[in-house]
């Protein structure tokens, strides 16, 4: 699960957030509306922070966040989605379709596919199937059928695509993402230094945004949000020095120390010592 939003201060990106809002609020009757936004850019440009902001804004709608840099296998992605779904009181996964499809392998064993905690044993059972991709597709279908059940319109956030090994990239681009995009109720956001390149017809449902560095106005807004009065006239210099890269700016601001305000002198500070005030009128 993503860390609390307080640890990922989000500044600017108003245009990207507006596009995300239009995507999630799209009219499902209009087939030309896009379903996915891919955020692409170099390290420290703020891709993860943008995904965290989208995640926070859709907590009430059913939102899922997967850090792909922590996923080694395809089924780990599905397990992460399933565990988050159950945390949101969504009844997943049933895996009934999977159980039926692999009836020959599971006929002699009774397994409850509705309990996330026994999913490892279920996956061991399904591992006997010869066609691994077919098995994973079946798991994905069963899970996604539950995620979009009823009136739910889930938002899926996938971070750090560039961290995936090639087999995982192939599975995401050729299997999972197309599967998500065939379900009109789902909105998808992917971020990475590189992003998936989908084939038609799925590419038409995706818009890729290359995140630019912060401009001077954004840096000034950040300074104001932090309350750094001593930096208000230095936004141009700070933006140029750090290239407008949010990660570098965040590091700079984290180490910035505001000068302490001068403490006003006490009214009695200039009075000579030894007066009667400190001695109750007695002689020293």
Short mmCIF file of C-alpha atoms in Angstrom, two decimals:
data_model
loop_
_atom_site.label_atom_id
_atom_site.label_comp_id
_atom_site.label_asym_id
_atom_site.label_seq_id
_atom_site.Cartn_x
_atom_site.Cartn_y
_atom_site.Cartn_z
CA UNK A 1 0.00 0.00 0.00
CA UNK A 2 1.24 3.54 -0.64
CA UNK A 3 2.60 5.58 2.21
CA UNK A 4 0.55 8.39 3.74
CA UNK A 5 0.09 11.40 1.49
CA UNK A 6 1.75 13.68 4.06
CA UNK A 7 5.07 12.07 3.17
CA UNK A 8 4.62 12.95 -0.50
CA UNK A 9 3.90 16.67 -0.72
CA UNK A 10 2.17 17.35 -4.02
CA UNK A 11 2.78 20.76 -5.59
CA UNK A 12 1.54 21.89 -9.00
CA UNK A 13 0.59 19.31 -11.72
CA UNK A 14 -2.81 21.00 -11.99
CA UNK A 15 -3.10 20.20 -15.71
CA UNK A 16 -2.32 16.52 -15.22
CA UNK A 17 -4.74 16.24 -12.31
CA UNK A 18 -7.46 17.91 -14.37
CA UNK A 19 -6.95 15.35 -17.13
CA UNK A 20 -7.07 12.56 -14.56
CA UNK A 21 -10.35 13.94 -13.21
CA UNK A 22 -11.87 14.05 -16.70
CA UNK A 23 -10.77 10.49 -17.34
CA UNK A 24 -12.29 9.06 -14.16
CA UNK A 25 -15.52 11.04 -14.69
CA UNK A 26 -15.91 10.05 -18.33
CA UNK A 27 -19.29 9.19 -19.77
CA UNK A 28 -19.23 5.43 -20.25
CA UNK A 29 -21.59 5.77 -23.24
CA UNK A 30 -18.92 7.58 -25.25
CA UNK A 31 -16.55 4.98 -26.60
CA UNK A 32 -14.04 7.55 -27.79
CA UNK A 33 -13.20 8.61 -24.24
CA UNK A 34 -9.81 7.46 -23.02
CA UNK A 35 -9.47 5.09 -20.10
CA UNK A 36 -5.79 5.37 -19.24
CA UNK A 37 -3.13 8.01 -18.61
CA UNK A 38 0.55 7.10 -18.69
CA UNK A 39 2.91 9.48 -16.88
CA UNK A 40 6.42 9.34 -18.26
CA UNK A 41 9.58 11.18 -17.22
CA UNK A 42 13.06 10.92 -15.73
CA UNK A 43 13.93 10.13 -12.14
CA UNK A 44 12.69 12.59 -9.48
CA UNK A 45 10.31 14.37 -11.86
CA UNK A 46 7.36 13.61 -9.57
CA UNK A 47 5.63 10.63 -11.19
CA UNK A 48 5.04 8.74 -7.95
CA UNK A 49 3.83 11.88 -6.16
CA UNK A 50 1.28 12.41 -8.91
CA UNK A 51 0.05 8.82 -8.61
CA UNK A 52 -0.20 9.18 -4.82
CA UNK A 53 -2.33 12.29 -5.28
CA UNK A 54 -4.66 10.45 -7.66
CA UNK A 55 -4.81 7.56 -5.21
CA UNK A 56 -5.78 9.89 -2.35
CA UNK A 57 -8.49 11.60 -4.40
CA UNK A 58 -10.22 8.30 -5.22
CA UNK A 59 -10.13 6.51 -1.87
CA UNK A 60 -13.92 6.60 -1.72
CA UNK A 61 -14.32 5.18 -5.25
CA UNK A 62 -12.29 2.00 -5.00
CA UNK A 63 -8.61 2.62 -5.78
CA UNK A 64 -5.64 0.29 -6.06
CA UNK A 65 -1.93 1.07 -5.97
CA UNK A 66 0.80 -1.33 -7.07
CA UNK A 67 4.51 -0.54 -6.76
CA UNK A 68 5.84 -2.63 -9.63
CA UNK A 69 9.42 -2.28 -8.40
CA UNK A 70 8.46 -4.70 -5.61
CA UNK A 71 6.81 -7.26 -7.88
CA UNK A 72 8.92 -10.11 -9.30
CA UNK A 73 6.14 -12.28 -10.70
CA UNK A 74 2.83 -11.67 -12.43
CA UNK A 75 0.78 -13.38 -9.74
CA UNK A 76 2.22 -10.98 -7.12
CA UNK A 77 0.53 -8.10 -8.93
CA UNK A 78 -2.77 -9.96 -8.83
CA UNK A 79 -2.30 -10.84 -5.17
CA UNK A 80 -1.61 -7.21 -4.29
CA UNK A 81 -4.78 -6.08 -6.08
CA UNK A 82 -6.79 -8.80 -4.37
CA UNK A 83 -5.55 -7.96 -0.88
CA UNK A 84 -6.31 -4.27 -1.36
CA UNK A 85 -9.76 -5.14 -2.71
CA UNK A 86 -10.58 -7.21 0.35
CA UNK A 87 -9.42 -4.29 2.50
CA UNK A 88 -12.10 -2.24 0.71
CA UNK A 89 -14.75 -4.91 1.40
CA UNK A 90 -14.79 -6.19 -2.18
CA UNK A 91 -15.45 -9.93 -2.32
CA UNK A 92 -12.41 -11.18 -4.24
CA UNK A 93 -11.12 -13.43 -5.50
CA UNK A 94 -13.63 -16.16 -6.23
CA UNK A 95 -11.47 -17.88 -8.88
CA UNK A 96 -14.47 -20.03 -9.79
CA UNK A 97 -13.65 -19.70 -13.46
CA UNK A 98 -10.07 -20.71 -12.78
CA UNK A 99 -11.13 -23.71 -10.75
CA UNK A 100 -13.40 -24.89 -13.56
CA UNK A 101 -10.78 -24.33 -16.23
CA UNK A 102 -8.24 -26.38 -14.35
CA UNK A 103 -10.66 -29.01 -13.07
CA UNK A 104 -8.38 -31.87 -14.12
CA UNK A 105 -5.61 -30.62 -11.87
CA UNK A 106 -7.81 -29.77 -8.90
CA UNK A 107 -10.42 -32.55 -9.01
CA UNK A 108 -8.89 -34.41 -6.09
CA UNK A 109 -8.34 -31.38 -3.88
CA UNK A 110 -10.89 -29.11 -2.23
CA UNK A 111 -9.65 -25.49 -1.99
CA UNK A 112 -11.54 -22.37 -0.95
CA UNK A 113 -10.82 -19.77 -3.62
CA UNK A 114 -12.63 -17.04 -1.72
CA UNK A 115 -10.00 -16.70 1.00
CA UNK A 116 -6.97 -14.56 0.17
CA UNK A 117 -4.97 -16.23 2.92
CA UNK A 118 -5.00 -19.61 1.16
CA UNK A 119 -4.11 -18.16 -2.20
CA UNK A 120 -0.51 -19.40 -2.05
CA UNK A 121 -1.66 -23.00 -1.80
CA UNK A 122 -4.15 -22.34 -4.59
CA UNK A 123 -1.39 -21.02 -6.80
CA UNK A 124 0.73 -24.07 -6.02
CA UNK A 125 -2.15 -26.21 -7.15
CA UNK A 126 -2.62 -24.23 -10.35
CA UNK A 127 1.11 -24.35 -11.03
CA UNK A 128 0.61 -27.92 -12.24
CA UNK A 129 -1.05 -26.57 -15.35
CA UNK A 130 1.16 -26.75 -18.40
CA UNK A 131 0.16 -23.41 -19.89
CA UNK A 132 1.39 -20.79 -17.44
CA UNK A 133 0.08 -17.81 -19.42
CA UNK A 134 -3.37 -19.37 -19.65
CA UNK A 135 -3.36 -19.95 -15.91
CA UNK A 136 -2.38 -16.34 -15.17
CA UNK A 137 -5.01 -15.03 -17.59
CA UNK A 138 -7.64 -17.06 -15.79
CA UNK A 139 -6.55 -15.68 -12.43
CA UNK A 140 -6.64 -12.14 -13.85
CA UNK A 141 -10.11 -12.60 -15.36
CA UNK A 142 -11.54 -13.94 -12.12
CA UNK A 143 -10.07 -11.08 -10.11
CA UNK A 144 -11.09 -8.27 -12.48
CA UNK A 145 -14.61 -9.63 -12.81
CA UNK A 146 -14.97 -9.03 -9.08
CA UNK A 147 -13.27 -5.63 -9.03
CA UNK A 148 -15.80 -4.17 -11.47
CA UNK A 149 -18.85 -5.93 -10.07
CA UNK A 150 -22.01 -3.99 -9.32
CA UNK A 151 -21.66 -0.23 -9.74
CA UNK A 152 -17.94 -0.10 -8.92
CA UNK A 153 -15.64 1.97 -11.14
CA UNK A 154 -12.19 1.12 -9.82
CA UNK A 155 -9.07 3.23 -10.35
CA UNK A 156 -5.85 1.26 -10.87
CA UNK A 157 -2.46 2.97 -10.27
CA UNK A 158 0.69 1.14 -11.39
CA UNK A 159 3.99 2.77 -10.45
CA UNK A 160 7.62 2.19 -11.55
CA UNK A 161 6.98 0.35 -14.81
CA UNK A 162 10.64 0.73 -15.81
CA UNK A 163 11.67 -1.44 -12.83
CA UNK A 164 9.99 -4.53 -14.29
CA UNK A 165 11.98 -7.29 -15.95
CA UNK A 166 11.10 -7.97 -19.57
CA UNK A 167 8.74 -10.91 -18.92
CA UNK A 168 6.73 -8.75 -16.53
CA UNK A 169 6.68 -5.87 -19.02
CA UNK A 170 5.40 -8.19 -21.72
CA UNK A 171 2.66 -9.50 -19.45
CA UNK A 172 1.58 -6.00 -18.41
CA UNK A 173 1.56 -4.66 -21.97
CA UNK A 174 0.07 -7.68 -23.72
CA UNK A 175 -2.17 -9.18 -21.05
CA UNK A 176 -3.10 -7.23 -17.92
CA UNK A 177 -3.48 -3.73 -19.38
CA UNK A 178 -5.52 -4.88 -22.41
CA UNK A 179 -7.67 -6.90 -19.99
CA UNK A 180 -8.25 -3.79 -17.90
CA UNK A 181 -8.99 -1.62 -20.94
CA UNK A 182 -11.68 -3.98 -22.19
CA UNK A 183 -13.62 -3.16 -19.02
CA UNK A 184 -15.14 0.28 -19.47
CA UNK A 185 -15.65 0.75 -15.74
CA UNK A 186 -11.90 0.81 -15.03
CA UNK A 187 -9.59 3.83 -15.11
CA UNK A 188 -5.86 3.11 -15.33
CA UNK A 189 -2.82 5.22 -14.46
CA UNK A 190 0.73 4.01 -15.13
CA UNK A 191 3.95 5.87 -14.26
CA UNK A 192 7.57 5.20 -15.11
CA UNK A 193 10.74 6.45 -16.74
CA UNK A 194 9.44 4.28 -19.55
CA UNK A 195 5.80 3.36 -20.06
CA UNK A 196 4.08 0.49 -21.90
CA UNK A 197 3.55 0.73 -25.64
CA UNK A 198 0.26 -0.92 -26.37
CA UNK A 199 -0.86 -2.22 -29.74
CA UNK A 200 -4.16 -1.33 -31.37
CA UNK A 201 -6.95 -1.13 -30.48
CA UNK A 202 -5.83 -0.60 -26.89
CA UNK A 203 -3.42 2.22 -27.74
CA UNK A 204 -6.40 4.39 -28.65
CA UNK A 205 -7.63 4.26 -25.05
CA UNK A 206 -4.34 5.62 -23.69
CA UNK A 207 -2.85 9.10 -23.51
CA UNK A 208 0.82 9.44 -22.54
CA UNK A 209 1.93 12.61 -20.74
CA UNK A 210 5.61 13.46 -20.39
CA UNK A 211 5.93 15.32 -17.09
CA UNK A 212 7.85 18.59 -17.46
CA UNK A 213 10.05 20.19 -14.78
CA UNK A 214 8.44 22.73 -12.46
CA UNK A 215 8.48 26.31 -13.73
CA UNK A 216 9.24 29.37 -11.63
CA UNK A 217 5.60 29.90 -10.67
CA UNK A 218 5.37 26.34 -9.34
CA UNK A 219 8.56 26.81 -7.32
CA UNK A 220 7.21 30.07 -5.90
CA UNK A 221 3.95 28.32 -4.96
CA UNK A 222 5.95 25.60 -3.22
CA UNK A 223 7.92 28.20 -1.25
CA UNK A 224 4.69 29.85 -0.18
CA UNK A 225 3.16 26.51 0.83
CA UNK A 226 6.19 25.81 3.02
CA UNK A 227 6.09 29.28 4.52
CA UNK A 228 9.73 30.05 3.69
CA UNK A 229 9.64 33.85 3.83
CA UNK A 230 13.38 34.22 3.22
CA UNK A 231 13.08 32.46 -0.17
CA UNK A 232 10.17 34.39 -1.65
CA UNK A 233 12.41 36.50 -3.88
CA UNK A 234 14.67 33.61 -4.87
CA UNK A 235 12.29 31.37 -6.83
CA UNK A 236 14.02 32.07 -10.17
CA UNK A 237 17.48 31.19 -8.84
CA UNK A 238 16.24 28.08 -7.07
CA UNK A 239 14.36 26.87 -10.15
CA UNK A 240 17.40 27.35 -12.40
CA UNK A 241 19.84 25.81 -9.95
CA UNK A 242 17.81 22.62 -9.58
CA UNK A 243 16.44 22.51 -13.12
CA UNK A 244 12.88 22.53 -11.84
CA UNK A 245 13.22 18.85 -10.89
CA UNK A 246 10.77 18.20 -8.03
CA UNK A 247 12.97 15.59 -6.33
CA UNK A 248 15.95 17.95 -6.20
CA UNK A 249 13.76 20.82 -5.06
CA UNK A 250 12.27 18.69 -2.29
CA UNK A 251 15.75 17.78 -1.10
CA UNK A 252 16.78 21.45 -1.09
CA UNK A 253 13.70 22.52 0.85
CA UNK A 254 14.13 19.65 3.31
CA UNK A 255 17.51 21.02 4.36
CA UNK A 256 16.59 24.69 4.29
CA UNK A 257 16.54 26.41 7.66
CA UNK A 258 14.61 29.63 8.08
CA UNK A 259 16.52 32.32 10.01
CA UNK A 260 15.18 32.83 13.49
CA UNK A 261 13.32 36.05 14.07
CA UNK A 262 15.12 38.56 16.26
CA UNK A 263 13.85 38.40 19.84
CA UNK A 264 12.73 41.86 20.97
CA UNK A 265 14.66 43.27 23.89
CA UNK A 266 12.95 43.21 27.28
CA UNK A 267 11.89 46.68 28.43
CA UNK A 268 14.01 46.34 31.55
CA UNK A 269 17.06 44.94 29.79
CA UNK A 270 18.88 48.30 29.82
CA UNK A 271 18.25 49.08 33.47
CA UNK A 272 21.29 48.97 35.76
CA UNK A 273 21.62 45.90 37.90
CA UNK A 274 21.46 46.00 41.64
CA UNK A 275 18.19 48.02 41.90
CA UNK A 276 15.74 47.55 44.70
CA UNK A 277 13.30 45.53 42.50
CA UNK A 278 15.28 42.33 42.97
CA UNK A 279 15.81 42.78 46.67
CA UNK A 280 12.40 43.78 48.00
CA UNK A 281 13.67 47.21 49.02
CA UNK A 282 16.46 45.84 51.15
CA UNK A 283 20.03 47.12 50.96
CA UNK A 284 22.46 45.00 49.04
#
